Short mmCIF file of C-alpha atoms in Angstrom, two decimals:
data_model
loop_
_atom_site.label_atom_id
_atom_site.label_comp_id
_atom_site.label_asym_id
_atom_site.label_seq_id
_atom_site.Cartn_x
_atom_site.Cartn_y
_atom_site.Cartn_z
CA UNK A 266 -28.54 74.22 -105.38
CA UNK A 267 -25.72 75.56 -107.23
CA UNK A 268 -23.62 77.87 -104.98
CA UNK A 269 -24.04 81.25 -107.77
CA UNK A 270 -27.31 81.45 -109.63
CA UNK A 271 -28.31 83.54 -113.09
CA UNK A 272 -30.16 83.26 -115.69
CA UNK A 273 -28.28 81.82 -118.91
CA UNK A 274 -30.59 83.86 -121.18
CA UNK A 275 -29.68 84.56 -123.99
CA UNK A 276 -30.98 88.14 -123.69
CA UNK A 277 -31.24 89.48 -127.22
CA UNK A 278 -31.39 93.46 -127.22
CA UNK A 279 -31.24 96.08 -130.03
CA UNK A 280 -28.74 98.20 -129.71
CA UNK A 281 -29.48 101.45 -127.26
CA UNK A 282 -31.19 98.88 -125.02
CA UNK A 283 -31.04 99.22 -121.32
CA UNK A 284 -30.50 95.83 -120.11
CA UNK A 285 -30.16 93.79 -117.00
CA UNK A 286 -28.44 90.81 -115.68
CA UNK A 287 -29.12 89.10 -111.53
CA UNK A 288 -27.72 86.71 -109.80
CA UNK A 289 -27.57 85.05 -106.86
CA UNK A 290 -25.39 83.89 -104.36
CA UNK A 291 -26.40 80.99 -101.50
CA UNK A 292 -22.99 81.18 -99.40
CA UNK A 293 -23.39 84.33 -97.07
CA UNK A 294 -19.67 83.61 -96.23
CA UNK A 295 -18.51 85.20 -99.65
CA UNK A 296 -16.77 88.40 -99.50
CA UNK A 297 -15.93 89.91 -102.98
CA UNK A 298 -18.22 90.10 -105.88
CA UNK A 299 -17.33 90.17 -109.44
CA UNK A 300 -18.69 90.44 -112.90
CA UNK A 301 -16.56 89.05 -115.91
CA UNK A 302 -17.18 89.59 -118.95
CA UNK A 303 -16.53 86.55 -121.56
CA UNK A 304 -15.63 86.21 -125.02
CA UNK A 305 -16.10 83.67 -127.33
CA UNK A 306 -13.47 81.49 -126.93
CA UNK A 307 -11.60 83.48 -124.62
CA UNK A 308 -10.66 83.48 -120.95
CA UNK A 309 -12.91 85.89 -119.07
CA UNK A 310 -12.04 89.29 -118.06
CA UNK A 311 -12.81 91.44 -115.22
CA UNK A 312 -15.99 93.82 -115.89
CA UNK A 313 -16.30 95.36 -112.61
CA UNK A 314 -16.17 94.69 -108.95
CA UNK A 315 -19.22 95.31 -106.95
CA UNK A 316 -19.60 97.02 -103.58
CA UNK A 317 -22.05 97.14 -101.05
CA UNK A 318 -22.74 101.02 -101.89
CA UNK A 319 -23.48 100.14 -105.69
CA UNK A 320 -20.60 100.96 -107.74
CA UNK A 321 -20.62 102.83 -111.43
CA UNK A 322 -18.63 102.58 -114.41
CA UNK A 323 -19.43 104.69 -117.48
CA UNK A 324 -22.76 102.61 -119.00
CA UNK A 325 -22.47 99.52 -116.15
CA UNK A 326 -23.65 99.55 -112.63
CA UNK A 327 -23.71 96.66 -110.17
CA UNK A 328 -25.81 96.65 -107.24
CA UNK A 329 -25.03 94.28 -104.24
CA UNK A 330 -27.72 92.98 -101.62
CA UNK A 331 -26.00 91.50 -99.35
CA UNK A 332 -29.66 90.60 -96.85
CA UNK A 333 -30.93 89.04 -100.33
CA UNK A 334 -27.35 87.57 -101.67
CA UNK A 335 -28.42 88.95 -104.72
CA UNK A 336 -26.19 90.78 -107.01
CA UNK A 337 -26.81 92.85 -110.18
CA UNK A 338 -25.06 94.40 -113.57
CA UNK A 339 -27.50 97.06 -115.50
CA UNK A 340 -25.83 98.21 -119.11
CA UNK A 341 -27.43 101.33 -120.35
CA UNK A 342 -27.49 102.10 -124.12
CA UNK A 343 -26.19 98.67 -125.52
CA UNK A 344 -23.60 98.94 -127.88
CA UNK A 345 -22.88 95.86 -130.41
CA UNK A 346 -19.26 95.02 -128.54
CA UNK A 347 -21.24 94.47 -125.42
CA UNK A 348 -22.30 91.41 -127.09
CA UNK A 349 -20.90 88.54 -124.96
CA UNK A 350 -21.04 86.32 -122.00
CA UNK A 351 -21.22 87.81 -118.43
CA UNK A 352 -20.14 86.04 -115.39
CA UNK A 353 -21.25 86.80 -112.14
CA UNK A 354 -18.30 85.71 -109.79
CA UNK A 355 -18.23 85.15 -105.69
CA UNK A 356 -15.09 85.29 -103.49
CA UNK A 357 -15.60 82.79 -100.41
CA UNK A 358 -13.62 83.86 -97.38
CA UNK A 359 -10.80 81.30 -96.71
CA UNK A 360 -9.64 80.13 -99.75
CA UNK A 361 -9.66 82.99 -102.17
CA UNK A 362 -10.56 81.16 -104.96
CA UNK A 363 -13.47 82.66 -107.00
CA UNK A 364 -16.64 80.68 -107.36
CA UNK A 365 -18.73 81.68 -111.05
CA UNK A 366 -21.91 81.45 -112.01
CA UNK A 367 -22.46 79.74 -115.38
CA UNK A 368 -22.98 82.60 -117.42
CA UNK A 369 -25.84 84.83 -119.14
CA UNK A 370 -25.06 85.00 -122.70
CA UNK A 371 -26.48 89.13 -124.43
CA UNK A 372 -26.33 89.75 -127.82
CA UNK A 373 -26.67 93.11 -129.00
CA UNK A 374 -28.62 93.36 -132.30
CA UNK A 375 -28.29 96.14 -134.91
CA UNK B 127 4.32 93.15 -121.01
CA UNK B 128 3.44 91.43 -117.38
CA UNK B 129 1.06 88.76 -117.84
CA UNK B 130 -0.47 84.92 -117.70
CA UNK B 131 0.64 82.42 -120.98
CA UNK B 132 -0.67 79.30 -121.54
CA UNK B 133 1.15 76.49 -123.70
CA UNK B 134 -0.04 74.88 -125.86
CA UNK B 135 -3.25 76.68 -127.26
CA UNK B 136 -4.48 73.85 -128.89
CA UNK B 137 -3.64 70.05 -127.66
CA UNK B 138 -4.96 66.80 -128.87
CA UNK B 139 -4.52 63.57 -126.95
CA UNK B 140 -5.19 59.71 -127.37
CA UNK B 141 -7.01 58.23 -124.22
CA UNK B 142 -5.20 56.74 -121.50
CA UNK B 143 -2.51 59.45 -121.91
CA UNK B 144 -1.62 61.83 -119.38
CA UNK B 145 -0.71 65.21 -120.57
CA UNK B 146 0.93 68.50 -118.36
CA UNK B 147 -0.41 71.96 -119.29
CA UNK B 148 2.01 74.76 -119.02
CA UNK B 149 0.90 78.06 -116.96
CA UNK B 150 3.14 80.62 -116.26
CA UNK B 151 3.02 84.53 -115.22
CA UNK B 152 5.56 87.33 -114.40
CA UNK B 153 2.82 89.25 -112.41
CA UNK B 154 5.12 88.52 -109.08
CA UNK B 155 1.32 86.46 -107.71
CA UNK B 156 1.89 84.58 -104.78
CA UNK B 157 -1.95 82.82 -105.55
CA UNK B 158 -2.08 80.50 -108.69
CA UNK B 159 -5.17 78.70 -109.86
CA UNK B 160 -5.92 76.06 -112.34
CA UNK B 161 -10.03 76.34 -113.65
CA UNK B 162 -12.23 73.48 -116.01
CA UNK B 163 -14.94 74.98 -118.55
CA UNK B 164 -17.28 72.65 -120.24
CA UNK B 165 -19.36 74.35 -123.46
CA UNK B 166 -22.25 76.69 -121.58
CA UNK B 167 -21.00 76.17 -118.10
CA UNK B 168 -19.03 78.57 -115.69
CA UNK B 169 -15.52 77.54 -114.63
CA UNK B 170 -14.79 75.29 -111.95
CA UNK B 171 -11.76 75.04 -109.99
CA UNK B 172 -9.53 72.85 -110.37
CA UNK B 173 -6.30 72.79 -107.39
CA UNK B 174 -5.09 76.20 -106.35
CA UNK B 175 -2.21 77.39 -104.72
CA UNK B 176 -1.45 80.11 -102.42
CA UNK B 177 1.93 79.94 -102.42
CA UNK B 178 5.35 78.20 -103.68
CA UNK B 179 5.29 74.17 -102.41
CA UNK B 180 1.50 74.02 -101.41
CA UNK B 181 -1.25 73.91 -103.20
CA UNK B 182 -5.02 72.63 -102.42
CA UNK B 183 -7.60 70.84 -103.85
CA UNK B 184 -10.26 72.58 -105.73
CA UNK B 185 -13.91 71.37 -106.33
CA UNK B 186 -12.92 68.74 -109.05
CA UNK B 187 -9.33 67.61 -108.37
CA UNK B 188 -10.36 64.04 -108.75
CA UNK B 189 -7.70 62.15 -112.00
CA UNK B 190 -5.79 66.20 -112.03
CA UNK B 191 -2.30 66.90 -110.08
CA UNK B 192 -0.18 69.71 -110.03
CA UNK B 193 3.12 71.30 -108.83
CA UNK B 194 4.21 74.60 -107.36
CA UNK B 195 7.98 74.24 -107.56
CA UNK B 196 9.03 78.23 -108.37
CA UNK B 197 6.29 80.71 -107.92
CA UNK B 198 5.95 81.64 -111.54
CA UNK B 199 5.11 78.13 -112.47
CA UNK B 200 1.71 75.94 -111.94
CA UNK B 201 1.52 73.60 -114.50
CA UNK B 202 -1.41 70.90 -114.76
CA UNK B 203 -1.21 67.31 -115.85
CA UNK B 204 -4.47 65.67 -116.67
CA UNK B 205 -4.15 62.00 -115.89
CA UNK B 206 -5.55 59.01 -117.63
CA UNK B 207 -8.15 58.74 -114.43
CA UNK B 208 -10.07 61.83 -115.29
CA UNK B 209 -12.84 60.13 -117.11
CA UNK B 210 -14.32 63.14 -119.13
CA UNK B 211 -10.85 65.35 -119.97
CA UNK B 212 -12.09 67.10 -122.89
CA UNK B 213 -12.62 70.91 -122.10
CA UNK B 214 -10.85 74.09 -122.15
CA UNK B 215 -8.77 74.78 -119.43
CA UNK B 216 -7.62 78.10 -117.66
CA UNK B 217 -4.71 79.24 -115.14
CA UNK B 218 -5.55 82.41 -113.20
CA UNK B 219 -3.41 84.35 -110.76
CA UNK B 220 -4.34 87.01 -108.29
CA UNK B 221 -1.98 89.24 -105.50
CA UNK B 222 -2.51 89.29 -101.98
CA UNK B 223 -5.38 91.52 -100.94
CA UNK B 224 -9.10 90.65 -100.31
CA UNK B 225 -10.97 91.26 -103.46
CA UNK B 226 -7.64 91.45 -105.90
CA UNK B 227 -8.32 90.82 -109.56
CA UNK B 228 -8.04 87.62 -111.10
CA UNK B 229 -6.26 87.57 -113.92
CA UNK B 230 -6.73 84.42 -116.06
CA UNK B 231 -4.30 83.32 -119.14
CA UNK B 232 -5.70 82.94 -122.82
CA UNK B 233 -6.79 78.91 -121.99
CA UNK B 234 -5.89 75.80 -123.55
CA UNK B 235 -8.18 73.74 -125.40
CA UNK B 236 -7.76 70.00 -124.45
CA UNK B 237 -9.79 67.14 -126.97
CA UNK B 238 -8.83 63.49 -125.92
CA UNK B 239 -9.49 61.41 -129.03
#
């Protein structure tokens, strides 16, 4: 089993499209939760972090469930840019190093 | 402009060769990390090191060494014993604290020919 789960997709959405991405973690050692977000080609970049109380940040929340080791990234109205890869990434205690899952690919769609 | 580069961008290589990747960042990191991406996969570490003169192995250090000599500096050589070296390849650093960012350079693309 791989150590952080989700769904590859891809999710294709029109544009103004709630949509949402899960994932899940099987180490109940990790600490820190991440989503990155992915380019094309690029090195990924840090979305947001996500807390145990839910955190916001304009159109993206992330929910953590830390009895489940599930974690979660809505985006509400989709906009084209959002169009990308997004990572969902677990911090083990002990060596800091960050552990991602493989990826669920959205593309936004006029 | 404080940052991660990567050199080269772009690198090409005959099998049986071993080639060094260059990392370096001015962020003042004491953590340095060196991750693998294959097409459709999520990154995989590589070695990492929390500070200058030690560094660990990651999940997939087998036919990879590296080198923390100054604290700026983690460069990556790809040996001729890595069997599949063709991928695109990423240094990240982070600070201190529990749940710091990661910040990762822009990634070289290694093709052994």
């Amino acid at each position: 089993r791989k150590e952080v789960e989700q769904d590859p997709g891809p999710f294709n959405v029109p544009e103004g499209a709630t949509v949402a991405f899960n994932c899940t973690y099987s180490n109940s050692a990790s600490q820190s939760f991440f989503w990155y977000r992915q380019d094309c080609r690029k090195e990924p970049k840090l979305l947001m972090s996500v807390y145990s109380s839910g955190n916001e940040d304009g159109r993206f929340t992330a929910q953590l469930n830390r009895a489940s080791q599930y974690i979660s990234l809505l985006i509400r109205d989709s906009k084209l840019s959002d169009s990308a890869t997004y990572l969902c990434v677990v911090e083990t205690t002990g060596r800091r190093a960050l552990t991602f899952g493989s990826g669920t690919r959205l593309q936004v769609q006029p | 402009d404080g940052g991660i580069t990567q050199s080269p961008k772009y690198l090409f290589r005959k099998e049986g060769q071993n080639v060094t990747l260059s990392c370096e960042q001015n962020l003042n990191h004491d953590a340095m990390y060196w991750y693998r991406q294959d097409p459709g996969q999520g990154l995989r570490l590589i070695y990492y090191s929390q500070i200058v003169n030690d560094f660990q192995k990651g999940d997939i250090a087998e036919g990879y060494s590296v080198s923390r000599e100054k604290k700026e500096s983690f460069p990556l050589t790809v040996t001729s014993a890595q069997k599949n070296p063709t991928a695109f390849y990423l240094c990240a650093s982070t600070g201190t604290a529990k749940g710091d960012e990661q910040f990762f350079g822009p990634g070289t693309r290694l093709t052994v020919l």
